[in-house]
Structure formats: C-alpha cells, structure tokens
Amino acid sequence: MLVQLAVEQSVSESIQQLVCCMGQPVAGNPTQFMMERAFAAAGVDWRYLTLEVPPENLASAVQGIRAMGFCGGNFTIPHKMAVIEHLDGLSEAAELMGAVNCVTRVGEQLIGENTDGKGFVQSLRGLTEPAEKRVVVLGAGGAARAIAVELGLSKVAEITIVNRTAERGQELVNLLIDRVDVAAKLVTWEGDFEVEAETDIIINATSIGLGNPEARVPLDYTTLSPGKVVADVVFNPPETVFLREASRRGCQTLDGLGMLVNQGIIGFKIWTGVDPDPIVMREALEEYLEL
Ligand code: NDP
C-alpha cells in the first residue's frame, strides 16, 4: 500500500505542465526553442510543443488540449481568428482585435489573449513612451491591427494607417476611431510614402522584408530625420533595409526580435506566474535563427 502510494506520488510529481504552439506551416517557428530555454533558466519543469495543425483539425486539436490538461498555448497562422469560436472567453484586446495568439487555461476555461501588440508596445517603451505620440503604422494585417489597437489603448495622439488595400486599411481606421477611441486616418499606399515632419514613431507592420534582407519598404527615406523612432516587426532577418536606412539618418531603431521576445515574456508570465529572463530568451532566438 505504502509502496503503491509512493509510486503514485512520484508519477504525479513528475508530470510536466504543457503548453504548445499550433499553426500551419509551423516548422521553423523559433518559439519552442526560446520558451524551453527560458523554462530551464527559470527552473520551471514545463514543456512547450510545436504542433502542425491544419484548419480542418483545429476544433479537435483544441478539444485535445482541453482533454489533456494543457495550460494553454500560442496560436499562429492560420488559426489566430478561427480559434476564437473554440474558446470560453477573450481579453479586451483580443476581443477588439478579433484575433488571439495566446490562450491560457483558467480553471476549466480556455481564455484568449493577444500579446502581439503588447509585446510590441513593451519593446517600444524601452526607447520611448508612446502616450501623446503621433504614429504611422505601415500595413493593416494581423500584426498592424494588434499594434495599432495596443497603441490606441496606450493613448497615442494619432495613428495614420498606410495600406496598399484601402478597404482593409479603412476597416482598421474605423475600429480605432469607433472602438478604441483614438484619432486615426488612412493613407492609401501608392509609391514612396512621405513621412510628415511631426510624426514621432514609424512602424513597418507589413511582411515586406520577411526572409529577404534586400526587400525595400516603399518610403521616401529622405523624410526620416533624427529623433524619430523607427520600428520593424520583421524578425528574420532582424536587420532590414527599412531599419538600416532609418539608422543611417539618425533615427532610433527597434527590430522585430524585441517584439517576439516581449510577447514570449508575457505568455510565459501568464502561464507560469514566473518572470522569465529576457536575455536568455533573446540569446535563444539569436542562436536558433543563426544570427
Ligand atoms: P498579414 O498577411 O495579415 O498582413 C500583411 C500586411 O502587409 C498587409 O497590410 C499587406 O497589405 C501588407 N503587404 C504585404 N506585402 C506588401 C507589399 N509588397 N506592399 C505593400 N504592402 C504589403 O500578415 P501579418 O500582419 O500577420 O504579419 C506581418 C509581418 O509581421 C510578418 O512579417 C510577420 O512575421 C510579422 N510578425 C512579427 C511578430 C513579432 O513578434 N516580431 C509577431 C507577428 C507578426 P494589403 O492589405 O494591401 O495586402
């Protein structure tokens, strides 16, 4: 009896807490490498699994993590919007954005959060306080939406959305004005965008530059001047033409790795309750991406 009890105890103590990343295609996603390094450094006995899940299996995959008692996970392309109908609740930001990239289990419920924008804003705060700043966001896709909503919630003075597809850009502008209560306007992107002198922060939230160190964001770089903060969401490669040109003109720059690390820090804290080591996470990312 005593032996059996001891065996049962050691089995339950040895069961690790689980989180995951679901996406498709998800091979090459660096988050597992970063998280598992951070778990080890923080001395928490957790595992992070990367799971290739096609859209038609999303419902059963979420059912699966419920059944197996996962503590939550990250959801990436193409599941950020689709996962919502399988969850029990959303944070304010996730509800506004209509997208979830981080799920946490609270009791028996799975709650959706969006940490992309929060990760960006936290990384931005390392350079400047966003409140009262005039911001240009290039793009109106998932990353732009998350960043613009979070900047609106951080009380920036005005957001200019610059997007190639006017309908998508206008939809984001309407969301910012109607639901986030921030001044916003749309510029339909044609040719090189000219940055106004009073702009404080310019963010490339498009996928231009992803996997291509020579790709050029169409911008009149002579309109950038010292004092402006220029940020890129692209993290691979982290040194983009956009940031190189901005840096040459004396702007302060912020690469996409900072956003990735910071959204990882937020997820880690939400799941484990522990603060991870940001340096361990950044170094793990750089090692994984062979930088
Ligand atoms: P989406 O596909 O949702 O949006 C892409 C955006 O880029 C759209 O606004 C699109 O414009 C614009 N775009 C793409 N190509 C061009 C082009 N040639 N000229 C002008 N505009 C263009 O992608 P996401 O928002 O999900 O991702 C965008 C980037 O953000 C990716 O590189 C991704 O890796 C990165 N990312 C980084 C994160 C981090 O932690 N650092 C986190 C999340 C994303 P249109 O509407 O006209 O098509």
mmCIF file with all atom_site columns, N, CA, C and O in Angstrom, residues 153-205:
data_model
loop_
_atom_site.group_PDB
_atom_site.id
_atom_site.type_symbol
_atom_site.label_atom_id
_atom_site.label_alt_id
_atom_site.label_comp_id
_atom_site.label_asym_id
_atom_site.label_entity_id
_atom_site.label_seq_id
_atom_site.pdbx_PDB_ins_code
_atom_site.Cartn_x
_atom_site.Cartn_y
_atom_site.Cartn_z
_atom_site.occupancy
_atom_site.B_iso_or_equiv
_atom_site.pdbx_formal_charge
_atom_site.auth_seq_id
_atom_site.auth_comp_id
_atom_site.auth_asym_id
_atom_site.auth_atom_id
_atom_site.pdbx_PDB_model_num
ATOM 1   N N  . LEU A 1 153 ? -4.800  51.963 -27.091 1.00 0.00 ? 153 LEU A N  1
ATOM 2   C CA . LEU A 1 153 ? -5.068  51.760 -25.660 1.00 0.00 ? 153 LEU A CA 1
ATOM 3   C C  . LEU A 1 153 ? -3.993  52.434 -24.806 1.00 0.00 ? 153 LEU A C  1
ATOM 4   O O  . LEU A 1 153 ? -4.227  52.775 -23.655 1.00 0.00 ? 153 LEU A O  1
ATOM 5   N N  . SER A 1 154 ? -2.791  52.653 -25.401 1.00 0.00 ? 154 SER A N  1
ATOM 6   C CA . SER A 1 154 ? -1.703  53.342 -24.679 1.00 0.00 ? 154 SER A CA 1
ATOM 7   C C  . SER A 1 154 ? -1.786  54.858 -24.854 1.00 0.00 ? 154 SER A C  1
ATOM 8   O O  . SER A 1 154 ? -0.841  55.573 -24.515 1.00 0.00 ? 154 SER A O  1
ATOM 9   N N  . LYS A 1 155 ? -2.897  55.328 -25.455 1.00 0.00 ? 155 LYS A N  1
ATOM 10  C CA . LYS A 1 155 ? -3.198  56.767 -25.540 1.00 0.00 ? 155 LYS A CA 1
ATOM 11  C C  . LYS A 1 155 ? -2.231  57.566 -26.405 1.00 0.00 ? 155 LYS A C  1
ATOM 12  O O  . LYS A 1 155 ? -1.806  58.667 -26.033 1.00 0.00 ? 155 LYS A O  1
ATOM 13  N N  . VAL A 1 156 ? -1.863  57.011 -27.570 1.00 0.00 ? 156 VAL A N  1
ATOM 14  C CA . VAL A 1 156 ? -1.098  57.835 -28.515 1.00 0.00 ? 156 VAL A CA 1
ATOM 15  C C  . VAL A 1 156 ? -2.011  58.956 -29.010 1.00 0.00 ? 156 VAL A C  1
ATOM 16  O O  . VAL A 1 156 ? -3.236  58.876 -28.903 1.00 0.00 ? 156 VAL A O  1
ATOM 17  N N  . ALA A 1 157 ? -1.409  60.024 -29.582 1.00 0.00 ? 157 ALA A N  1
ATOM 18  C CA . ALA A 1 157 ? -2.211  61.179 -30.015 1.00 0.00 ? 157 ALA A CA 1
ATOM 19  C C  . ALA A 1 157 ? -2.978  60.868 -31.296 1.00 0.00 ? 157 ALA A C  1
ATOM 20  O O  . ALA A 1 157 ? -4.147  61.257 -31.448 1.00 0.00 ? 157 ALA A O  1
ATOM 21  N N  . GLU A 1 158 ? -2.312  60.178 -32.250 1.00 0.00 ? 158 GLU A N  1
ATOM 22  C CA . GLU A 1 158 ? -2.952  59.923 -33.547 1.00 0.00 ? 158 GLU A CA 1
ATOM 23  C C  . GLU A 1 158 ? -2.247  58.762 -34.241 1.00 0.00 ? 158 GLU A C  1
ATOM 24  O O  . GLU A 1 158 ? -1.032  58.601 -34.111 1.00 0.00 ? 158 GLU A O  1
ATOM 25  N N  . ILE A 1 159 ? -3.031  57.969 -34.967 1.00 0.00 ? 159 ILE A N  1
ATOM 26  C CA . ILE A 1 159 ? -2.437  56.860 -35.729 1.00 0.00 ? 159 ILE A CA 1
ATOM 27  C C  . ILE A 1 159 ? -2.800  57.032 -37.205 1.00 0.00 ? 159 ILE A C  1
ATOM 28  O O  . ILE A 1 159 ? -3.979  57.155 -37.545 1.00 0.00 ? 159 ILE A O  1
ATOM 29  N N  . THR A 1 160 ? -1.789  57.053 -38.069 1.00 0.00 ? 160 THR A N  1
ATOM 30  C CA . THR A 1 160 ? -2.024  57.045 -39.514 1.00 0.00 ? 160 THR A CA 1
ATOM 31  C C  . THR A 1 160 ? -1.762  55.631 -40.018 1.00 0.00 ? 160 THR A C  1
ATOM 32  O O  . THR A 1 160 ? -0.662  55.101 -39.835 1.00 0.00 ? 160 THR A O  1
ATOM 33  N N  . ILE A 1 161 ? -2.798  55.033 -40.603 1.00 0.00 ? 161 ILE A N  1
ATOM 34  C CA . ILE A 1 161 ? -2.643  53.699 -41.195 1.00 0.00 ? 161 ILE A CA 1
ATOM 35  C C  . ILE A 1 161 ? -2.329  53.884 -42.678 1.00 0.00 ? 161 ILE A C  1
ATOM 36  O O  . ILE A 1 161 ? -3.075  54.571 -43.400 1.00 0.00 ? 161 ILE A O  1
ATOM 37  N N  . VAL A 1 162 ? -1.229  53.292 -43.111 1.00 0.00 ? 162 VAL A N  1
ATOM 38  C CA . VAL A 1 162 ? -0.836  53.376 -44.524 1.00 0.00 ? 162 VAL A CA 1
ATOM 39  C C  . VAL A 1 162 ? -0.938  51.967 -45.094 1.00 0.00 ? 162 VAL A C  1
ATOM 40  O O  . VAL A 1 162 ? -0.203  51.068 -44.663 1.00 0.00 ? 162 VAL A O  1
ATOM 41  N N  . ASN A 1 163 ? -1.885  51.758 -46.002 1.00 0.00 ? 163 ASN A N  1
ATOM 42  C CA . ASN A 1 163 ? -2.040  50.397 -46.537 1.00 0.00 ? 163 ASN A CA 1
ATOM 43  C C  . ASN A 1 163 ? -2.337  50.414 -48.024 1.00 0.00 ? 163 ASN A C  1
ATOM 44  O O  . ASN A 1 163 ? -2.997  51.307 -48.537 1.00 0.00 ? 163 ASN A O  1
ATOM 45  N N  . ARG A 1 164 ? -1.808  49.397 -48.710 1.00 0.00 ? 164 ARG A N  1
ATOM 46  C CA . ARG A 1 164 ? -1.970  49.228 -50.153 1.00 0.00 ? 164 ARG A CA 1
ATOM 47  C C  . ARG A 1 164 ? -3.445  48.978 -50.485 1.00 0.00 ? 164 ARG A C  1
ATOM 48  O O  . ARG A 1 164 ? -3.998  49.590 -51.376 1.00 0.00 ? 164 ARG A O  1
ATOM 49  N N  . THR A 1 165 ? -4.107  48.107 -49.721 1.00 0.00 ? 165 THR A N  1
ATOM 50  C CA . THR A 1 165 ? -5.516  47.796 -49.971 1.00 0.00 ? 165 THR A CA 1
ATOM 51  C C  . THR A 1 165 ? -6.366  48.715 -49.098 1.00 0.00 ? 165 THR A C  1
ATOM 52  O O  . THR A 1 165 ? -6.386  48.578 -47.867 1.00 0.00 ? 165 THR A O  1
ATOM 53  N N  . ALA A 1 166 ? -7.065  49.669 -49.750 1.00 0.00 ? 166 ALA A N  1
ATOM 54  C CA . ALA A 1 166 ? -7.771  50.713 -48.992 1.00 0.00 ? 166 ALA A CA 1
ATOM 55  C C  . ALA A 1 166 ? -8.844  50.134 -48.063 1.00 0.00 ? 166 ALA A C  1
ATOM 56  O O  . ALA A 1 166 ? -8.969  50.582 -46.914 1.00 0.00 ? 166 ALA A O  1
ATOM 57  N N  . GLU A 1 167 ? -9.612  49.138 -48.535 1.00 0.00 ? 167 GLU A N  1
ATOM 58  C CA . GLU A 1 167 ? -10.723 48.595 -47.716 1.00 0.00 ? 167 GLU A CA 1
ATOM 59  C C  . GLU A 1 167 ? -10.202 48.058 -46.388 1.00 0.00 ? 167 GLU A C  1
ATOM 60  O O  . GLU A 1 167 ? -10.781 48.306 -45.335 1.00 0.00 ? 167 GLU A O  1
ATOM 61  N N  . ARG A 1 168 ? -9.107  47.308 -46.463 1.00 0.00 ? 168 ARG A N  1
ATOM 62  C CA . ARG A 1 168 ? -8.551  46.715 -45.245 1.00 0.00 ? 168 ARG A CA 1
ATOM 63  C C  . ARG A 1 168 ? -8.051  47.803 -44.307 1.00 0.00 ? 168 ARG A C  1
ATOM 64  O O  . ARG A 1 168 ? -8.237  47.738 -43.086 1.00 0.00 ? 168 ARG A O  1
ATOM 65  N N  . GLY A 1 169 ? -7.402  48.830 -44.886 1.00 0.00 ? 169 GLY A N  1
ATOM 66  C CA . GLY A 1 169 ? -6.904  49.941 -44.087 1.00 0.00 ? 169 GLY A CA 1
ATOM 67  C C  . GLY A 1 169 ? -8.046  50.700 -43.424 1.00 0.00 ? 169 GLY A C  1
ATOM 68  O O  . GLY A 1 169 ? -7.986  51.047 -42.238 1.00 0.00 ? 169 GLY A O  1
ATOM 69  N N  . GLN A 1 170 ? -9.128  50.947 -44.197 1.00 0.00 ? 170 GLN A N  1
ATOM 70  C CA . GLN A 1 170 ? -10.258 51.716 -43.671 1.00 0.00 ? 170 GLN A CA 1
ATOM 71  C C  . GLN A 1 170 ? -10.949 50.957 -42.526 1.00 0.00 ? 170 GLN A C  1
ATOM 72  O O  . GLN A 1 170 ? -11.372 51.558 -41.533 1.00 0.00 ? 170 GLN A O  1
ATOM 73  N N  . GLU A 1 171 ? -11.015 49.642 -42.670 1.00 0.00 ? 171 GLU A N  1
ATOM 74  C CA . GLU A 1 171 ? -11.636 48.822 -41.613 1.00 0.00 ? 171 GLU A CA 1
ATOM 75  C C  . GLU A 1 171 ? -10.883 49.005 -40.284 1.00 0.00 ? 171 GLU A C  1
ATOM 76  O O  . GLU A 1 171 ? -11.483 49.156 -39.221 1.00 0.00 ? 171 GLU A O  1
ATOM 77  N N  . LEU A 1 172 ? -9.547  49.040 -40.379 1.00 0.00 ? 172 LEU A N  1
ATOM 78  C CA . LEU A 1 172 ? -8.743  49.233 -39.163 1.00 0.00 ? 172 LEU A CA 1
ATOM 79  C C  . LEU A 1 172 ? -8.930  50.653 -38.610 1.00 0.00 ? 172 LEU A C  1
ATOM 80  O O  . LEU A 1 172 ? -9.078  50.845 -37.391 1.00 0.00 ? 172 LEU A O  1
ATOM 81  N N  . VAL A 1 173 ? -8.957  51.634 -39.502 1.00 0.00 ? 173 VAL A N  1
ATOM 82  C CA . VAL A 1 173 ? -9.161  53.027 -39.062 1.00 0.00 ? 173 VAL A CA 1
ATOM 83  C C  . VAL A 1 173 ? -10.515 53.141 -38.336 1.00 0.00 ? 173 VAL A C  1
ATOM 84  O O  . VAL A 1 173 ? -10.610 53.752 -37.257 1.00 0.00 ? 173 VAL A O  1
ATOM 85  N N  . ASN A 1 174 ? -11.557 52.531 -38.892 1.00 0.00 ? 174 ASN A N  1
ATOM 86  C CA . ASN A 1 174 ? -12.881 52.583 -38.258 1.00 0.00 ? 174 ASN A CA 1
ATOM 87  C C  . ASN A 1 174 ? -12.860 51.933 -36.873 1.00 0.00 ? 174 ASN A C  1
ATOM 88  O O  . ASN A 1 174 ? -13.441 52.460 -35.923 1.00 0.00 ? 174 ASN A O  1
ATOM 89  N N  . LEU A 1 175 ? -12.175 50.807 -36.777 1.00 0.00 ? 175 LEU A N  1
ATOM 90  C CA . LEU A 1 175 ? -12.065 50.122 -35.483 1.00 0.00 ? 175 LEU A CA 1
ATOM 91  C C  . LEU A 1 175 ? -11.389 51.034 -34.451 1.00 0.00 ? 175 LEU A C  1
ATOM 92  O O  . LEU A 1 175 ? -11.841 51.164 -33.311 1.00 0.00 ? 175 LEU A O  1
ATOM 93  N N  . LEU A 1 176 ? -10.308 51.709 -34.893 1.00 0.00 ? 176 LEU A N  1
ATOM 94  C CA . LEU A 1 176 ? -9.550  52.566 -33.967 1.00 0.00 ? 176 LEU A CA 1
ATOM 95  C C  . LEU A 1 176 ? -10.406 53.738 -33.489 1.00 0.00 ? 176 LEU A C  1
ATOM 96  O O  . LEU A 1 176 ? -10.406 54.081 -32.301 1.00 0.00 ? 176 LEU A O  1
ATOM 97  N N  . ILE A 1 177 ? -11.148 54.337 -34.432 1.00 0.00 ? 177 ILE A N  1
ATOM 98  C CA . ILE A 1 177 ? -11.960 55.505 -34.058 1.00 0.00 ? 177 ILE A CA 1
ATOM 99  C C  . ILE A 1 177 ? -13.165 55.070 -33.213 1.00 0.00 ? 177 ILE A C  1
ATOM 100 O O  . ILE A 1 177 ? -13.423 55.637 -32.149 1.00 0.00 ? 177 ILE A O  1
ATOM 101 N N  . ASP A 1 178 ? -13.887 54.049 -33.693 1.00 0.00 ? 178 ASP A N  1
ATOM 102 C CA . ASP A 1 178 ? -15.172 53.687 -33.072 1.00 0.00 ? 178 ASP A CA 1
ATOM 103 C C  . ASP A 1 178 ? -15.018 52.919 -31.767 1.00 0.00 ? 178 ASP A C  1
ATOM 104 O O  . ASP A 1 178 ? -15.798 53.090 -30.837 1.00 0.00 ? 178 ASP A O  1
ATOM 105 N N  . ARG A 1 179 ? -14.012 52.042 -31.699 1.00 0.00 ? 179 ARG A N  1
ATOM 106 C CA . ARG A 1 179 ? -13.958 51.147 -30.532 1.00 0.00 ? 179 ARG A CA 1
ATOM 107 C C  . ARG A 1 179 ? -12.792 51.435 -29.603 1.00 0.00 ? 179 ARG A C  1
ATOM 108 O O  . ARG A 1 179 ? -12.834 51.098 -28.425 1.00 0.00 ? 179 ARG A O  1
ATOM 109 N N  . VAL A 1 180 ? -11.707 52.035 -30.137 1.00 0.00 ? 180 VAL A N  1
ATOM 110 C CA . VAL A 1 180 ? -10.546 52.291 -29.268 1.00 0.00 ? 180 VAL A CA 1
ATOM 111 C C  . VAL A 1 180 ? -10.497 53.763 -28.855 1.00 0.00 ? 180 VAL A C  1
ATOM 112 O O  . VAL A 1 180 ? -9.767  54.146 -27.954 1.00 0.00 ? 180 VAL A O  1
ATOM 113 N N  . ASP A 1 181 ? -11.313 54.578 -29.549 1.00 0.00 ? 181 ASP A N  1
ATOM 114 C CA . ASP A 1 181 ? -11.423 55.986 -29.206 1.00 0.00 ? 181 ASP A CA 1
ATOM 115 C C  . ASP A 1 181 ? -10.101 56.738 -29.366 1.00 0.00 ? 181 ASP A C  1
ATOM 116 O O  . ASP A 1 181 ? -9.680  57.485 -28.479 1.00 0.00 ? 181 ASP A O  1
ATOM 117 N N  . VAL A 1 182 ? -9.447  56.504 -30.503 1.00 0.00 ? 182 VAL A N  1
ATOM 118 C CA . VAL A 1 182 ? -8.201  57.212 -30.787 1.00 0.00 ? 182 VAL A CA 1
ATOM 119 C C  . VAL A 1 182 ? -8.348  57.857 -32.173 1.00 0.00 ? 182 VAL A C  1
ATOM 120 O O  . VAL A 1 182 ? -9.026  57.315 -33.052 1.00 0.00 ? 182 VAL A O  1
ATOM 121 N N  . ALA A 1 183 ? -7.729  59.024 -32.360 1.00 0.00 ? 183 ALA A N  1
ATOM 122 C CA . ALA A 1 183 ? -7.776  59.677 -33.671 1.00 0.00 ? 183 ALA A CA 1
ATOM 123 C C  . ALA A 1 183 ? -6.989  58.839 -34.678 1.00 0.00 ? 183 ALA A C  1
ATOM 124 O O  . ALA A 1 183 ? -5.872  58.398 -34.387 1.00 0.00 ? 183 ALA A O  1
ATOM 125 N N  . ALA A 1 184 ? -7.595  58.614 -35.849 1.00 0.00 ? 184 ALA A N  1
ATOM 126 C CA . ALA A 1 184 ? -6.919  57.764 -36.841 1.00 0.00 ? 184 ALA A CA 1
ATOM 127 C C  . ALA A 1 184 ? -7.315  58.199 -38.242 1.00 0.00 ? 184 ALA A C  1
ATOM 128 O O  . ALA A 1 184 ? -8.419  58.706 -38.454 1.00 0.00 ? 184 ALA A O  1
ATOM 129 N N  . LYS A 1 185 ? -6.392  58.021 -39.193 1.00 0.00 ? 185 LYS A N  1
ATOM 130 C CA . LYS A 1 185 ? -6.724  58.310 -40.587 1.00 0.00 ? 185 LYS A CA 1
ATOM 131 C C  . LYS A 1 185 ? -6.006  57.316 -41.501 1.00 0.00 ? 185 LYS A C  1
ATOM 132 O O  . LYS A 1 185 ? -5.035  56.665 -41.091 1.00 0.00 ? 185 LYS A O  1
ATOM 133 N N  . LEU A 1 186 ? -6.532  57.229 -42.730 1.00 0.00 ? 186 LEU A N  1
ATOM 134 C CA . LEU A 1 186 ? -5.969  56.278 -43.691 1.00 0.00 ? 186 LEU A CA 1
ATOM 135 C C  . LEU A 1 186 ? -5.231  57.009 -44.802 1.00 0.00 ? 186 LEU A C  1
ATOM 136 O O  . LEU A 1 186 ? -5.719  58.020 -45.319 1.00 0.00 ? 186 LEU A O  1
ATOM 137 N N  . VAL A 1 187 ? -4.077  56.500 -45.160 1.00 0.00 ? 187 VAL A N  1
ATOM 138 C CA . VAL A 1 187 ? -3.419  56.913 -46.397 1.00 0.00 ? 187 VAL A CA 1
ATOM 139 C C  . VAL A 1 187 ? -3.320  55.651 -47.258 1.00 0.00 ? 187 VAL A C  1
ATOM 140 O O  . VAL A 1 187 ? -2.752  54.644 -46.810 1.00 0.00 ? 187 VAL A O  1
ATOM 141 N N  . THR A 1 188 ? -3.901  55.702 -48.457 1.00 0.00 ? 188 THR A N  1
ATOM 142 C CA . THR A 1 188 ? -3.769  54.557 -49.361 1.00 0.00 ? 188 THR A CA 1
ATOM 143 C C  . THR A 1 188 ? -2.368  54.605 -49.962 1.00 0.00 ? 188 THR A C  1
ATOM 144 O O  . THR A 1 188 ? -1.934  55.653 -50.458 1.00 0.00 ? 188 THR A O  1
ATOM 145 N N  . TRP A 1 189 ? -1.676  53.486 -49.860 1.00 0.00 ? 189 TRP A N  1
ATOM 146 C CA . TRP A 1 189 ? -0.246  53.449 -50.186 1.00 0.00 ? 189 TRP A CA 1
ATOM 147 C C  . TRP A 1 189 ? -0.022  53.338 -51.676 1.00 0.00 ? 189 TRP A C  1
ATOM 148 O O  . TRP A 1 189 ? -0.315  52.313 -52.295 1.00 0.00 ? 189 TRP A O  1
ATOM 149 N N  . GLU A 1 190 ? 0.526   54.419 -52.249 1.00 0.00 ? 190 GLU A N  1
ATOM 150 C CA . GLU A 1 190 ? 0.904   54.403 -53.665 1.00 0.00 ? 190 GLU A CA 1
ATOM 151 C C  . GLU A 1 190 ? 2.272   55.055 -53.778 1.00 0.00 ? 190 GLU A C  1
ATOM 152 O O  . GLU A 1 190 ? 2.457   56.181 -53.309 1.00 0.00 ? 190 GLU A O  1
ATOM 153 N N  . GLY A 1 191 ? 3.228   54.381 -54.365 1.00 0.00 ? 191 GLY A N  1
ATOM 154 C CA . GLY A 1 191 ? 4.584   54.934 -54.483 1.00 0.00 ? 191 GLY A CA 1
ATOM 155 C C  . GLY A 1 191 ? 5.261   55.017 -53.122 1.00 0.00 ? 191 GLY A C  1
ATOM 156 O O  . GLY A 1 191 ? 4.865   54.325 -52.175 1.00 0.00 ? 191 GLY A O  1
ATOM 157 N N  . ASP A 1 192 ? 6.265   55.908 -53.022 1.00 0.00 ? 192 ASP A N  1
ATOM 158 C CA . ASP A 1 192 ? 7.011   56.024 -51.763 1.00 0.00 ? 192 ASP A CA 1
ATOM 159 C C  . ASP A 1 192 ? 6.245   56.910 -50.780 1.00 0.00 ? 192 ASP A C  1
ATOM 160 O O  . ASP A 1 192 ? 5.961   58.081 -51.085 1.00 0.00 ? 192 ASP A O  1
ATOM 161 N N  . PHE A 1 193 ? 5.939   56.369 -49.603 1.00 0.00 ? 193 PHE A N  1
ATOM 162 C CA . PHE A 1 193 ? 5.220   57.149 -48.584 1.00 0.00 ? 193 PHE A CA 1
ATOM 163 C C  . PHE A 1 193 ? 6.155   58.209 -47.992 1.00 0.00 ? 193 PHE A C  1
ATOM 164 O O  . PHE A 1 193 ? 7.308   57.934 -47.663 1.00 0.00 ? 193 PHE A O  1
ATOM 165 N N  . GLU A 1 194 ? 5.618   59.451 -47.882 1.00 0.00 ? 194 GLU A N  1
ATOM 166 C CA . GLU A 1 194 ? 6.418   60.538 -47.308 1.00 0.00 ? 194 GLU A CA 1
ATOM 167 C C  . GLU A 1 194 ? 6.002   60.767 -45.854 1.00 0.00 ? 194 GLU A C  1
ATOM 168 O O  . GLU A 1 194 ? 4.835   61.027 -45.580 1.00 0.00 ? 194 GLU A O  1
ATOM 169 N N  . VAL A 1 195 ? 6.972   60.684 -44.950 1.00 0.00 ? 195 VAL A N  1
ATOM 170 C CA . VAL A 1 195 ? 6.692   60.824 -43.514 1.00 0.00 ? 195 VAL A CA 1
ATOM 171 C C  . VAL A 1 195 ? 6.583   62.315 -43.180 1.00 0.00 ? 195 VAL A C  1
ATOM 172 O O  . VAL A 1 195 ? 7.462   63.108 -43.536 1.00 0.00 ? 195 VAL A O  1
ATOM 173 N N  . GLU A 1 196 ? 5.495   62.692 -42.486 1.00 0.00 ? 196 GLU A N  1
ATOM 174 C CA . GLU A 1 196 ? 5.332   64.103 -42.110 1.00 0.00 ? 196 GLU A CA 1
ATOM 175 C C  . GLU A 1 196 ? 6.313   64.465 -40.994 1.00 0.00 ? 196 GLU A C  1
ATOM 176 O O  . GLU A 1 196 ? 6.670   63.616 -40.165 1.00 0.00 ? 196 GLU A O  1
ATOM 177 N N  . ALA A 1 197 ? 6.712   65.753 -40.976 1.00 0.00 ? 197 ALA A N  1
ATOM 178 C CA . ALA A 1 197 ? 7.736   66.195 -40.010 1.00 0.00 ? 197 ALA A CA 1
ATOM 179 C C  . ALA A 1 197 ? 7.309   65.943 -38.569 1.00 0.00 ? 197 ALA A C  1
ATOM 180 O O  . ALA A 1 197 ? 8.136   65.635 -37.707 1.00 0.00 ? 197 ALA A O  1
ATOM 181 N N  . GLU A 1 198 ? 5.965   66.057 -38.289 1.00 0.00 ? 198 GLU A N  1
ATOM 182 C CA . GLU A 1 198 ? 5.529   65.927 -36.884 1.00 0.00 ? 198 GLU A CA 1
ATOM 183 C C  . GLU A 1 198 ? 5.348   64.475 -36.422 1.00 0.00 ? 198 GLU A C  1
ATOM 184 O O  . GLU A 1 198 ? 5.017   64.228 -35.257 1.00 0.00 ? 198 GLU A O  1
ATOM 185 N N  . THR A 1 199 ? 5.589   63.506 -37.306 1.00 0.00 ? 199 THR A N  1
ATOM 186 C CA . THR A 1 199 ? 5.466   62.086 -36.912 1.00 0.00 ? 199 THR A CA 1
ATOM 187 C C  . THR A 1 199 ? 6.597   61.720 -35.942 1.00 0.00 ? 199 THR A C  1
ATOM 188 O O  . THR A 1 199 ? 7.761   62.074 -36.180 1.00 0.00 ? 199 THR A O  1
ATOM 189 N N  . ASP A 1 200 ? 6.242   61.014 -34.856 1.00 0.00 ? 200 ASP A N  1
ATOM 190 C CA . ASP A 1 200 ? 7.257   60.614 -33.871 1.00 0.00 ? 200 ASP A CA 1
ATOM 191 C C  . ASP A 1 200 ? 7.741   59.183 -34.086 1.00 0.00 ? 200 ASP A C  1
ATOM 192 O O  . ASP A 1 200 ? 8.902   58.872 -33.856 1.00 0.00 ? 200 ASP A O  1
ATOM 193 N N  . ILE A 1 201 ? 6.786   58.287 -34.453 1.00 0.00 ? 201 ILE A N  1
ATOM 194 C CA . ILE A 1 201 ? 7.101   56.847 -34.494 1.00 0.00 ? 201 ILE A CA 1
ATOM 195 C C  . ILE A 1 201 ? 6.589   56.276 -35.813 1.00 0.00 ? 201 ILE A C  1
ATOM 196 O O  . ILE A 1 201 ? 5.435   56.512 -36.185 1.00 0.00 ? 201 ILE A O  1
ATOM 197 N N  . ILE A 1 202 ? 7.444   55.536 -36.531 1.00 0.00 ? 202 ILE A N  1
ATOM 198 C CA . ILE A 1 202 ? 7.039   54.899 -37.795 1.00 0.00 ? 202 ILE A CA 1
ATOM 199 C C  . ILE A 1 202 ? 7.298   53.399 -37.645 1.00 0.00 ? 202 ILE A C  1
ATOM 200 O O  . ILE A 1 202 ? 8.407   52.991 -37.291 1.00 0.00 ? 202 ILE A O  1
ATOM 201 N N  . ILE A 1 203 ? 6.254   52.603 -37.949 1.00 0.00 ? 203 ILE A N  1
ATOM 202 C CA . ILE A 1 203 ? 6.365   51.150 -37.744 1.00 0.00 ? 203 ILE A CA 1
ATOM 203 C C  . ILE A 1 203 ? 6.084   50.417 -39.051 1.00 0.00 ? 203 ILE A C  1
ATOM 204 O O  . ILE A 1 203 ? 5.018   50.600 -39.655 1.00 0.00 ? 203 ILE A O  1
ATOM 205 N N  . ASN A 1 204 ? 7.014   49.574 -39.477 1.00 0.00 ? 204 ASN A N  1
ATOM 206 C CA . ASN A 1 204 ? 6.698   48.686 -40.596 1.00 0.00 ? 204 ASN A CA 1
ATOM 207 C C  . ASN A 1 204 ? 6.015   47.449 -40.025 1.00 0.00 ? 204 ASN A C  1
ATOM 208 O O  . ASN A 1 204 ? 6.659   46.593 -39.405 1.00 0.00 ? 204 ASN A O  1
ATOM 209 N N  . ALA A 1 205 ? 4.704   47.350 -40.224 1.00 0.00 ? 205 ALA A N  1
ATOM 210 C CA . ALA A 1 205 ? 3.959   46.167 -39.765 1.00 0.00 ? 205 ALA A CA 1
ATOM 211 C C  . ALA A 1 205 ? 3.468   45.354 -40.963 1.00 0.00 ? 205 ALA A C  1
ATOM 212 O O  . ALA A 1 205 ? 2.494   44.619 -40.870 1.00 0.00 ? 205 ALA A O  1
#
